[in-house]
Coordinates of N, CA and C in Angstrom, one line a residue:
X107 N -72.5 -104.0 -71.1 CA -71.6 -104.4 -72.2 C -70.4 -105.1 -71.6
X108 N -70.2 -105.9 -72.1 CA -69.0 -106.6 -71.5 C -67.3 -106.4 -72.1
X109 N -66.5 -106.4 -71.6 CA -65.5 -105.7 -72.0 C -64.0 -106.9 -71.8
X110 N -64.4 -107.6 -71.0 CA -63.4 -108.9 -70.6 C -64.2 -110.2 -70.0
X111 N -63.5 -111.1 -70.2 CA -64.2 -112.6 -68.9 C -62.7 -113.1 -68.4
X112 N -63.2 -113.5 -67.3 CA -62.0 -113.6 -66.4 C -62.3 -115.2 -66.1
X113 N -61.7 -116.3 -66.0 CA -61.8 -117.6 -65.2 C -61.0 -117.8 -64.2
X114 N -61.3 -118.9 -63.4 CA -60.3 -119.4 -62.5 C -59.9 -120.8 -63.1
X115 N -58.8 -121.7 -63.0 CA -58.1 -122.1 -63.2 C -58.9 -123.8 -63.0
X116 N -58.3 -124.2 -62.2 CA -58.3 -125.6 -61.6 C -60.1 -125.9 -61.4
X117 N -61.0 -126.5 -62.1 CA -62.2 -126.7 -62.2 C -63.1 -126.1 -62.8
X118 N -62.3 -125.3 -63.7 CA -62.9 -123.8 -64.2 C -62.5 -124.0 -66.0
X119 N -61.3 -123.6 -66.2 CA -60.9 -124.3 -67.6 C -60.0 -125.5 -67.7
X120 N -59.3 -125.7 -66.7 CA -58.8 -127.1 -66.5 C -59.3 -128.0 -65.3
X121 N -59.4 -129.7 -66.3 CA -59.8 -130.6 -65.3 C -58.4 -131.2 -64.6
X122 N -58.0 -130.6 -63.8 CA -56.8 -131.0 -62.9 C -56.5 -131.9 -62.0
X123 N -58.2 -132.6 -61.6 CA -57.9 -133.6 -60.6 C -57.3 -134.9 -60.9
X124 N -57.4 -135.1 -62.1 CA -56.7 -136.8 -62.2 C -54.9 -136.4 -60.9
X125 N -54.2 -135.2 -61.9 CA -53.3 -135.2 -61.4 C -53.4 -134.9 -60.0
X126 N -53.8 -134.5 -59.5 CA -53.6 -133.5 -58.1 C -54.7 -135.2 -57.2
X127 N -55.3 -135.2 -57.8 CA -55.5 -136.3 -56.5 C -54.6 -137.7 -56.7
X128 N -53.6 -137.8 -57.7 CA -52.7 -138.9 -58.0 C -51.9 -138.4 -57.2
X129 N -51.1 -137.1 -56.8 CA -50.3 -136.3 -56.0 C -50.3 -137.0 -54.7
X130 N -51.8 -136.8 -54.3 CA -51.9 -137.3 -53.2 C -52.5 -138.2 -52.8
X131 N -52.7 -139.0 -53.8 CA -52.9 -140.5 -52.9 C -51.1 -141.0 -53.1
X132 N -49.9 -140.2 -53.8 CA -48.6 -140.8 -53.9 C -48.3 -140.3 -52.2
X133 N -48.7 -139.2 -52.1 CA -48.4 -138.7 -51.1 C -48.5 -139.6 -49.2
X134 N -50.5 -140.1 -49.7 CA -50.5 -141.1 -48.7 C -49.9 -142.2 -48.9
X135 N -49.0 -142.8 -49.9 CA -48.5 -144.1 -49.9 C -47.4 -143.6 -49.2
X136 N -46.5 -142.6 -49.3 CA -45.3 -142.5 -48.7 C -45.4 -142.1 -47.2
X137 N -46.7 -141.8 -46.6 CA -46.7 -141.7 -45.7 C -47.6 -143.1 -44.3
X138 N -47.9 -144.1 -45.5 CA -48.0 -145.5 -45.0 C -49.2 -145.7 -44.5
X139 N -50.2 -144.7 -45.3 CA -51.3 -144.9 -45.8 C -52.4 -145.2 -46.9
X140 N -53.6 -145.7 -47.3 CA -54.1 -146.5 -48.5 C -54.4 -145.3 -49.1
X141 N -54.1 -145.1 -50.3 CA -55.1 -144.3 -51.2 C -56.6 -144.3 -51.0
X142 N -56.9 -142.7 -51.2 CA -58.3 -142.9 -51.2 C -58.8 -142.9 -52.7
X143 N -60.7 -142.9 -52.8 CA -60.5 -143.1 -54.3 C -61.2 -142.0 -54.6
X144 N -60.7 -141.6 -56.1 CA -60.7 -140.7 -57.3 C -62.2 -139.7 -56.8
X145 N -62.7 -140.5 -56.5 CA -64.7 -139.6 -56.6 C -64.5 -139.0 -54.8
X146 N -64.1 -139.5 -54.4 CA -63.9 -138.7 -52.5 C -63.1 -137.4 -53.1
X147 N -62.1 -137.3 -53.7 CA -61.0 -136.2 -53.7 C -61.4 -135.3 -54.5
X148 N -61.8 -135.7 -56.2 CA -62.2 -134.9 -57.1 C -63.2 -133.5 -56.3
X149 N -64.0 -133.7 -55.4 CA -64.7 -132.2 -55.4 C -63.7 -131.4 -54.8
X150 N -63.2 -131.7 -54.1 CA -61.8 -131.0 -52.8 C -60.6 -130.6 -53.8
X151 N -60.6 -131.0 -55.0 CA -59.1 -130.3 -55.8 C -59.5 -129.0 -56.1
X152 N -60.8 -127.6 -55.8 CA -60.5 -126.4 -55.7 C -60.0 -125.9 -54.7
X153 N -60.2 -126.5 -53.8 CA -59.3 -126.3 -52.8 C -58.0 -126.2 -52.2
X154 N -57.3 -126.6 -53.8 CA -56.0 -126.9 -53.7 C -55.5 -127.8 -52.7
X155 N -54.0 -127.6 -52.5 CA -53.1 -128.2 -51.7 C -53.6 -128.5 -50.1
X156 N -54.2 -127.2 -49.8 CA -54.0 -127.6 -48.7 C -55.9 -128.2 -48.1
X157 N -56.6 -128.3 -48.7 CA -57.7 -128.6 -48.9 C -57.6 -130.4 -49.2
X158 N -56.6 -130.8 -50.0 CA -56.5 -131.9 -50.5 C -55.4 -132.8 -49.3
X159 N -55.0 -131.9 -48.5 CA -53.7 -132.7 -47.5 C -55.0 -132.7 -46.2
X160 N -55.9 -131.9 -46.1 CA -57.2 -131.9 -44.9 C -57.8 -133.5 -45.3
X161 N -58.5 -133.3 -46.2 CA -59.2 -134.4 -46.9 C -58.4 -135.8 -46.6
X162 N -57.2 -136.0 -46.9 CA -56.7 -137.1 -46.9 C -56.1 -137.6 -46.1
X163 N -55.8 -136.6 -44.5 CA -54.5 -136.8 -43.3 C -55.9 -136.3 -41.9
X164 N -57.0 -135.8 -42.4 CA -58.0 -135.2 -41.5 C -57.6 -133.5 -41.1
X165 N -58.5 -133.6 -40.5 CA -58.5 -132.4 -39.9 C -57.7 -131.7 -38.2
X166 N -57.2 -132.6 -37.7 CA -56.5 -132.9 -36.7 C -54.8 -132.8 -36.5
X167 N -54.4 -132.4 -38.2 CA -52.6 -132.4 -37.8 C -52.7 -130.4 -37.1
X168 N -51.3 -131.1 -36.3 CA -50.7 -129.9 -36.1 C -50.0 -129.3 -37.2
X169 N -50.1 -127.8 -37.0 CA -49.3 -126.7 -37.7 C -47.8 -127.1 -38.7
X170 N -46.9 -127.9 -37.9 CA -46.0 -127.8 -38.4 C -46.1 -129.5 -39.7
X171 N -46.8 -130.4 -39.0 CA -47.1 -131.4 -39.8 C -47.7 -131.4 -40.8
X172 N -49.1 -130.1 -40.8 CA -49.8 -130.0 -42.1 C -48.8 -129.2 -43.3
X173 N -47.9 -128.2 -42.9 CA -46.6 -127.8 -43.2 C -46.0 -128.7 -44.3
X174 N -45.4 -129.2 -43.4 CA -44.8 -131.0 -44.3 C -45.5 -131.3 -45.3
X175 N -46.4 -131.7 -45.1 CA -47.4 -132.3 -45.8 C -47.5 -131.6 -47.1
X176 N -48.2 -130.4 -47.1 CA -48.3 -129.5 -48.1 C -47.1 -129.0 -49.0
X177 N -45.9 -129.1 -48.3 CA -44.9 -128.5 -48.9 C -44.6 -130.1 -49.6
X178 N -44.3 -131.3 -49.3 CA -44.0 -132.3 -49.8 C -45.4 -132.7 -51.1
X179 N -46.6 -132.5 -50.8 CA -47.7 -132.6 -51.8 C -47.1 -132.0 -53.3
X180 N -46.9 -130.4 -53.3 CA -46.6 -129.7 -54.1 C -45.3 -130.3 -54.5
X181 N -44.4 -130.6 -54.1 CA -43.2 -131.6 -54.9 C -43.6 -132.6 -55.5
X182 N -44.4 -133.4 -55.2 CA -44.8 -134.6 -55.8 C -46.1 -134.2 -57.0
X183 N -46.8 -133.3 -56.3 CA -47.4 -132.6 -57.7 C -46.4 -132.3 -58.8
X184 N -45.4 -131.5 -58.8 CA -44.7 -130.4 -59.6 C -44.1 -132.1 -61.0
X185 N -43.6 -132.7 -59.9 CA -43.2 -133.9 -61.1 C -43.7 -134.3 -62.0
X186 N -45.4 -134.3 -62.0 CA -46.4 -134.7 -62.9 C -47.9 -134.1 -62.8
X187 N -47.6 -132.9 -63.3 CA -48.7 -132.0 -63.4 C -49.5 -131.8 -64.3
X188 N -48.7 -132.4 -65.6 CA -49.8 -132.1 -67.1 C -49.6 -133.7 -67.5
X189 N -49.5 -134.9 -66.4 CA -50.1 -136.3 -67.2 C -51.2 -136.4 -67.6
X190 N -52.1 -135.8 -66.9 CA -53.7 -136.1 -66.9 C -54.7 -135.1 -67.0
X191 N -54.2 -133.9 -67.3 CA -54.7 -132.7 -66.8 C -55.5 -132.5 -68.1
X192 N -56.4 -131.8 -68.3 CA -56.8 -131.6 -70.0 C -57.7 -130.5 -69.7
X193 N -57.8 -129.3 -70.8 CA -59.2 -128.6 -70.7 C -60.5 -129.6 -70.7
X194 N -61.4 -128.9 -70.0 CA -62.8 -129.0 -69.8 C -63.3 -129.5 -71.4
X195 N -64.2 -130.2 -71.6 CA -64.9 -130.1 -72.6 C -65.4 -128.8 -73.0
X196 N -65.4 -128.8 -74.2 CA -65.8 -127.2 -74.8 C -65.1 -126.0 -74.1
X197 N -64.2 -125.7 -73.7 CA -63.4 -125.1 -73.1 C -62.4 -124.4 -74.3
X198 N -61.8 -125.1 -75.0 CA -61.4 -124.9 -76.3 C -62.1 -123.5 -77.1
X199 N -63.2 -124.9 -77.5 CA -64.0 -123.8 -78.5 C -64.5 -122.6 -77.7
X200 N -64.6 -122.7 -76.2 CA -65.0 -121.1 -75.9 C -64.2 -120.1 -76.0
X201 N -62.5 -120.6 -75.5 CA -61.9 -119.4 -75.5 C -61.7 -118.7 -77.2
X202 N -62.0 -120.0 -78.2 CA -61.8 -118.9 -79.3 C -62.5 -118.2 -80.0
X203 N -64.1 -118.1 -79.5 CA -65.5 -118.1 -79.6 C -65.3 -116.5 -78.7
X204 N -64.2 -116.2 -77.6 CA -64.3 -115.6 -76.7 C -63.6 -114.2 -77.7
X205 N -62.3 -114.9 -77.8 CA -61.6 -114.6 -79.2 C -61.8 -113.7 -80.5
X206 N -62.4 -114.8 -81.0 CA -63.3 -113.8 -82.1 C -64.0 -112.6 -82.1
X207 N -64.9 -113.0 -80.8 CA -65.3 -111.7 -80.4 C -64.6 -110.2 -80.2
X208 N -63.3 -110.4 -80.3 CA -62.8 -109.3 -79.7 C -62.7 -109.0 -78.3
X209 N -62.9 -109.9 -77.8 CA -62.6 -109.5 -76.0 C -61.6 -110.3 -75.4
X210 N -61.1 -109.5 -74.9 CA -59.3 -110.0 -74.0 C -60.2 -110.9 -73.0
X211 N -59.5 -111.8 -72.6 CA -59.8 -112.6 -71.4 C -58.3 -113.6 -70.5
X212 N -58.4 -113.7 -69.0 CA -57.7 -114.1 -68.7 C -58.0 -114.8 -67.4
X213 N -56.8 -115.2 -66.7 CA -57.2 -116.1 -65.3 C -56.7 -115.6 -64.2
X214 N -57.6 -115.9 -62.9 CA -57.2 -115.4 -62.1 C -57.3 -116.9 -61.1
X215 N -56.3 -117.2 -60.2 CA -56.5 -118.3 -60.0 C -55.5 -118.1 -58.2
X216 N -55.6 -119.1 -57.1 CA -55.1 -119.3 -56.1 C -53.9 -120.4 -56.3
X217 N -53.7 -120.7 -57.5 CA -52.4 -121.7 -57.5 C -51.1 -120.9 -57.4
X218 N -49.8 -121.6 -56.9 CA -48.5 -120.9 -57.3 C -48.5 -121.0 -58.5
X219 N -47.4 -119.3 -58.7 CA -47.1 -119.1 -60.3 C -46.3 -120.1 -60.8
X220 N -45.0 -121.1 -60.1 CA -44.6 -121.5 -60.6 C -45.5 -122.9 -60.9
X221 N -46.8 -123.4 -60.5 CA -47.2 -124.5 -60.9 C -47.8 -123.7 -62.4
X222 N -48.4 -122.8 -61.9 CA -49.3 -122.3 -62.9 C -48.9 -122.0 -64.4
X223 N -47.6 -121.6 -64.5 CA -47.1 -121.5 -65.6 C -46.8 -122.6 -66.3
X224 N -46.3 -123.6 -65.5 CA -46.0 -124.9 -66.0 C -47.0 -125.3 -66.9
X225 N -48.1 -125.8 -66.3 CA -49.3 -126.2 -66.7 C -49.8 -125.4 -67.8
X226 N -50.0 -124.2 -67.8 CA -50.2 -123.7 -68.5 C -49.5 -123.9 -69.9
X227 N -48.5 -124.2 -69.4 CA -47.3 -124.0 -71.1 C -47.3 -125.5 -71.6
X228 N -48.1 -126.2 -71.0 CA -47.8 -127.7 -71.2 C -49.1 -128.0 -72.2
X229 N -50.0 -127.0 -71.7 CA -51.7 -127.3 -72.6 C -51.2 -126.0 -73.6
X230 N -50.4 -125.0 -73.8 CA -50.7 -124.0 -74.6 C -51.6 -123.2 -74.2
X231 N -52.1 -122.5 -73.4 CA -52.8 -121.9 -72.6 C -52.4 -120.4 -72.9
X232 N -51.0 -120.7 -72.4 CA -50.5 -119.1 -72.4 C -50.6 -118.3 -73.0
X233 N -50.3 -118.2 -74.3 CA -50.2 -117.3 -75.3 C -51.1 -116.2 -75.5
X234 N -52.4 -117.0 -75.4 CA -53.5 -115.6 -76.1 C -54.0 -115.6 -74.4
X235 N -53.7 -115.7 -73.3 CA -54.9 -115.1 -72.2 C -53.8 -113.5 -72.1
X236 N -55.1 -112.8 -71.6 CA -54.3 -111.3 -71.2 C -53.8 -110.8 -70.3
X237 N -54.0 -112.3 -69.3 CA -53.4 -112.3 -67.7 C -53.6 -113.1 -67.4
X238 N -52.4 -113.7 -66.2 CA -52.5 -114.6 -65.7 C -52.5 -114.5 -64.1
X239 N -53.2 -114.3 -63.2 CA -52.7 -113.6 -61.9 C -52.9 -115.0 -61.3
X240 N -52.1 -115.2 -60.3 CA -51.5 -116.5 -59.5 C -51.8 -116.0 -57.7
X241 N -51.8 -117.3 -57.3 CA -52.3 -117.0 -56.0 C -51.1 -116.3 -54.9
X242 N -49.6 -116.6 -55.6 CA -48.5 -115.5 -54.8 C -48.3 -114.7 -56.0
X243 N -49.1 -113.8 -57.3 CA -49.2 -112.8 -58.0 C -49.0 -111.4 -56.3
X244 N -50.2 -111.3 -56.0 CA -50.1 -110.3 -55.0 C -50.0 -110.8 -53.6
X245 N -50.3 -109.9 -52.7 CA -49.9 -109.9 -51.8 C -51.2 -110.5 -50.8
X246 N -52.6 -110.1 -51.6 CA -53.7 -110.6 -51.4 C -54.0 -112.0 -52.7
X247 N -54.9 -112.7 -51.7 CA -55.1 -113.8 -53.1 C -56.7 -113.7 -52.6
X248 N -57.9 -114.7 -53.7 CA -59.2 -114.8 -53.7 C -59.6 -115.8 -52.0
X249 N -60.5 -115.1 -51.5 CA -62.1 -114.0 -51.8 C -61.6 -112.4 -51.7
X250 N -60.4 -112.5 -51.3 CA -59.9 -110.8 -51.5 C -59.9 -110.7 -52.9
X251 N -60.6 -109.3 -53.5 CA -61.3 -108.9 -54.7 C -60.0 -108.9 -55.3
X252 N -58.8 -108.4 -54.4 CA -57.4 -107.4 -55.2 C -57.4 -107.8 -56.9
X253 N -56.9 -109.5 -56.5 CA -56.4 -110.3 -57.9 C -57.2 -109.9 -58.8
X254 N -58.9 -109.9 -58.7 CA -59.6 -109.7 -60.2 C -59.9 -108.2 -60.5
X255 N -59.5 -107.3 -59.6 CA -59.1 -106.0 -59.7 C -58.1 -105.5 -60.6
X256 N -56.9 -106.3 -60.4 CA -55.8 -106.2 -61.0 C -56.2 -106.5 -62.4
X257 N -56.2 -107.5 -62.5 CA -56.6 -108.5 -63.7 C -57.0 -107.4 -64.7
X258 N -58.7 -106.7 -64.2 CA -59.4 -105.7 -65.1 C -58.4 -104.8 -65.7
X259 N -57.9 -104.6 -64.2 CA -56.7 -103.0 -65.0 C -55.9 -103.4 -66.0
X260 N -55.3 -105.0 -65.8 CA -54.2 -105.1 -66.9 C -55.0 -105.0 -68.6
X261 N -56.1 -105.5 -68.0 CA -57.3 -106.3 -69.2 C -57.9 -104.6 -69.8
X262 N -57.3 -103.7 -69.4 CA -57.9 -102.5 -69.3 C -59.6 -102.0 -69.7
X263 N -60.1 -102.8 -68.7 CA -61.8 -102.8 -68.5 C -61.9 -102.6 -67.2
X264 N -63.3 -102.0 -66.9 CA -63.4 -101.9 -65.5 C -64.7 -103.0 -64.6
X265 N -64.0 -103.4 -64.0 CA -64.6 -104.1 -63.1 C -66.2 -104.8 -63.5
X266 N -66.9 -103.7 -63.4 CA -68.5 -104.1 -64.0 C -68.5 -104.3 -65.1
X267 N -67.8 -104.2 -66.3 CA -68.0 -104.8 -67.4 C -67.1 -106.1 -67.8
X268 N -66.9 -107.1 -66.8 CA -66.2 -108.5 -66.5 C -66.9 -109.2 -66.1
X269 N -66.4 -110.3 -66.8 CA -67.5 -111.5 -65.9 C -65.9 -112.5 -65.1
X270 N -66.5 -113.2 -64.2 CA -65.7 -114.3 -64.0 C -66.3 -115.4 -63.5
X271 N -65.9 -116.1 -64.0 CA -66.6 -117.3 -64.0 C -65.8 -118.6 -63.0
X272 N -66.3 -119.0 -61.9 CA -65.2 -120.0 -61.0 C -66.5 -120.6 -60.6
X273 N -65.6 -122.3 -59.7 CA -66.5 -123.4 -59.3 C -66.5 -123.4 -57.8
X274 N -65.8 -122.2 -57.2 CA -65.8 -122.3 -55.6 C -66.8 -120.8 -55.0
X275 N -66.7 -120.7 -53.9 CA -67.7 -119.7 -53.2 C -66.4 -118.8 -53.2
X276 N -65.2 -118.6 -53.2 CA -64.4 -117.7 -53.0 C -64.6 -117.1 -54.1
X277 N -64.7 -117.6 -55.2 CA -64.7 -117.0 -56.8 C -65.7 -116.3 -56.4
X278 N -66.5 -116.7 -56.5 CA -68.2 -115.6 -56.1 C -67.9 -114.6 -55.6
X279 N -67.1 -114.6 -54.2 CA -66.9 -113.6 -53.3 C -66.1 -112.8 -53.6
X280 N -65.3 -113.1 -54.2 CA -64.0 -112.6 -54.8 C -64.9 -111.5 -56.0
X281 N -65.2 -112.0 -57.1 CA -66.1 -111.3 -58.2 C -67.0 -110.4 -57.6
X282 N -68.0 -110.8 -56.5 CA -69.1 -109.6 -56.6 C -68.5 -108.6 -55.2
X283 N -67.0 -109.2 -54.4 CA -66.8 -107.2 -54.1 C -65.8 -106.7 -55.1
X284 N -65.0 -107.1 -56.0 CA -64.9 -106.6 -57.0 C -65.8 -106.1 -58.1
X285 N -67.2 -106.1 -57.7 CA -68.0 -105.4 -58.1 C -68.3 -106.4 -60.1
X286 N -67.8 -107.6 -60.3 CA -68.0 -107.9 -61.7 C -69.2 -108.7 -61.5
X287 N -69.8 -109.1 -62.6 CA -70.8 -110.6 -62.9 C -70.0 -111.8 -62.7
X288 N -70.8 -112.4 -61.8 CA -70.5 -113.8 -61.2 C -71.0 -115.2 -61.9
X289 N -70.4 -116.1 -62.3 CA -71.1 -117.1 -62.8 C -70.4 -118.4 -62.6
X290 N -70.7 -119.5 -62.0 CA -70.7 -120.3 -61.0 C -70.7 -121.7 -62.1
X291 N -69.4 -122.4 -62.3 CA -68.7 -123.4 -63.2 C -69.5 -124.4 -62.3
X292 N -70.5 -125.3 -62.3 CA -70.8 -126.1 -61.6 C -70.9 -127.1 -62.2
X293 N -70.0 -127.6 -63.6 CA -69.3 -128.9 -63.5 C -68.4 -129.0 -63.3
X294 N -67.7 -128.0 -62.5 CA -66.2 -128.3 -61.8 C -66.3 -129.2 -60.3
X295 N -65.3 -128.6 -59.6 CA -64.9 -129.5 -58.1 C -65.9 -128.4 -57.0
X296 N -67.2 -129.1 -56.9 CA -68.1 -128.9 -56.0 C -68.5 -130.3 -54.9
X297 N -68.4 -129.3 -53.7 CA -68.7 -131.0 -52.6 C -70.2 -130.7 -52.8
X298 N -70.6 -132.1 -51.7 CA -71.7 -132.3 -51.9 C -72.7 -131.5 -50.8
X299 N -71.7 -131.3 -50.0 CA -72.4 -130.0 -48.4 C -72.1 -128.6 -49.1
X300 N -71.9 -128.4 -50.3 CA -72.2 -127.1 -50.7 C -73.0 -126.6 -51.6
X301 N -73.7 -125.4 -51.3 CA -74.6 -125.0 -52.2 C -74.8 -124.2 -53.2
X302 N -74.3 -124.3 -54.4 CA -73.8 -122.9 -55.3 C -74.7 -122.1 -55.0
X303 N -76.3 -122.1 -54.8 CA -77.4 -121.0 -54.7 C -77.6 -120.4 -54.0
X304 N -76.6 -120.2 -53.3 CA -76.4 -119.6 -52.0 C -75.4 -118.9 -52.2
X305 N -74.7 -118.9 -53.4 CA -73.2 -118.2 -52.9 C -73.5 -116.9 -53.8
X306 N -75.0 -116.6 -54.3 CA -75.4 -115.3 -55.1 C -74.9 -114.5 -56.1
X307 N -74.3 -116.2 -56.9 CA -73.8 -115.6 -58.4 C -74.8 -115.0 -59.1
X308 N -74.6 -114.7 -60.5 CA -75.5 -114.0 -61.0 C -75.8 -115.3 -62.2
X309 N -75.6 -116.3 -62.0 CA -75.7 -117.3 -62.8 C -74.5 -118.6 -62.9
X310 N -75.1 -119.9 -63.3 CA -74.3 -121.1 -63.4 C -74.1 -121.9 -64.6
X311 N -73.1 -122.5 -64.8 CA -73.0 -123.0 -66.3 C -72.8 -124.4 -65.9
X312 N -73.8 -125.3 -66.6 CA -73.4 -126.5 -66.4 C -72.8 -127.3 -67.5
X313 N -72.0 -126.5 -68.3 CA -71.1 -127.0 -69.4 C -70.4 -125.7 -69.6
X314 N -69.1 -125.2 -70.1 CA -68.7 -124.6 -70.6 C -69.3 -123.3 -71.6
X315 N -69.8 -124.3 -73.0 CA -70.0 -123.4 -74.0 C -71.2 -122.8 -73.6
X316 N -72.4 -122.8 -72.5 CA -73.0 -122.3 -72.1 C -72.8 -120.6 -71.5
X317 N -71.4 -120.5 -71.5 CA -71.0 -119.0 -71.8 C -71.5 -118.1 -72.8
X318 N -71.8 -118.9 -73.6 CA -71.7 -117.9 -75.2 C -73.4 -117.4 -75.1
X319 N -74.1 -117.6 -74.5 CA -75.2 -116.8 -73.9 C -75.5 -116.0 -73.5
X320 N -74.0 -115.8 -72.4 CA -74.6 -114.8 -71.6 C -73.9 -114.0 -72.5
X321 N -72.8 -113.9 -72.7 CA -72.3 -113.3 -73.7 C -72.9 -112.8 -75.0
X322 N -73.6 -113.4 -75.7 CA -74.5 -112.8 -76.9 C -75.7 -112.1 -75.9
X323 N -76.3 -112.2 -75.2 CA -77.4 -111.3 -74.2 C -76.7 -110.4 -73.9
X324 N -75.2 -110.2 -73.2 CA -74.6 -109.0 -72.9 C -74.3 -107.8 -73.6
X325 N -74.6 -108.6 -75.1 CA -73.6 -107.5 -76.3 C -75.2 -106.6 -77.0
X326 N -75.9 -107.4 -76.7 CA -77.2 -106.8 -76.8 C -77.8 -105.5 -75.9
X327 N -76.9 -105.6 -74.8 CA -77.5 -104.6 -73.3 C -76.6 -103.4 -73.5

């Protein structure tokens, strides 16, 4: 029986790449190089900031340069974070589908709180999730289980009766030693050298409302 659903964030209920790869192709102009384009970056924005400064500067800066980088990214993000940003298609109707139901649900995500709130308050987001855990929330962030640990406790369900649903292998990893049901957003930001079938979710959605399945199957068990 299921008792909560948990998401992650960035390729999961929001499509965030317009902005975050605008970030940084602003990012390579100021540093006096070409933008790259929109389809190269898009699978690399779950990987956040610093995933997105690898991608665009290589793999080769030193420590204190990727530094720079990253910390100047996130400034240039923070200016324009909800231009282009929008829920997922059918994203909407799930969470109030999720709603109805009677089950709390919330996000567990690797972004700073302070972007995450933003964003959040800019789509309306906030209000009805039951948690919001952020990637400086604790002290551990995802494939460390802690964050969706927490989450349950707040969500006051336990672990096995949660699902979470994310578009990276950390999410997966994160969910199944936290012991919950895994299910693998694979219209989000996936490269093309990765394999979701490998990362031994317990399932993948290739649209959003395709939730509402496993969910009616669940209420049945």
């Amino acid at each position: 029986m299921i008792s909560a659903v948990l998401f992650d964030l960035d390729g999961t209920l929001l499509d965030t790449a317009p902005d975050m790869v605008a970030a940084t192709n602003r990012l390579l102009v100021e540093e006096n190089r070409s933008p790259m384009p929109f389809a190269a970056l898009r699978p690399v924005v779950s990987h956040g900031s610093t995933g997105l400064v690898r991608a665009a500067f290589g793999d080769e800066l030193g420590p204190e340069r990727m530094q720079r980088l990253i910390t100047r990214f996130l400034e240039l993000y923070a200016q324009a974070l909800a231009v282009n940003t929008v829920l997922f298609d059918g994203v909407a109707e799930l969470l109030e589908q999720i709603e109805d139901r009677g089950l709390p649900w919330g996000i567990v995500t690797n972004k700073p709180q302070r972007l995450t709130e933003r964003v959040l308050d800019e789509l309306n987001l906030f209000a009805n999730a039951g948690c919001v855990i952020c990637g400086d929330s604790l002290e551990q962030r995802k494939p460390h289980p802690a964050p969706l640990q927490h989450a349950a406790r707040l969500l006051k369900s336990r672990p096995e009766t949660c699902i979470y649903v994310g578009d990276a292998e950390r999410d997966i990893q994160a969910g199944r030693a936290a012991g919950m049901m895994t299910v693998v957003a694979s219209y989000g930001y996936i490269q093309a050298h990765e394999s979701p079938d490998t990362w031994q979710a317990d399932g993948s959605l290739r649209h959003p409302l395709e939730l509402q399945d496993w969910l009616h199957d669940a209420s049945r068990t």
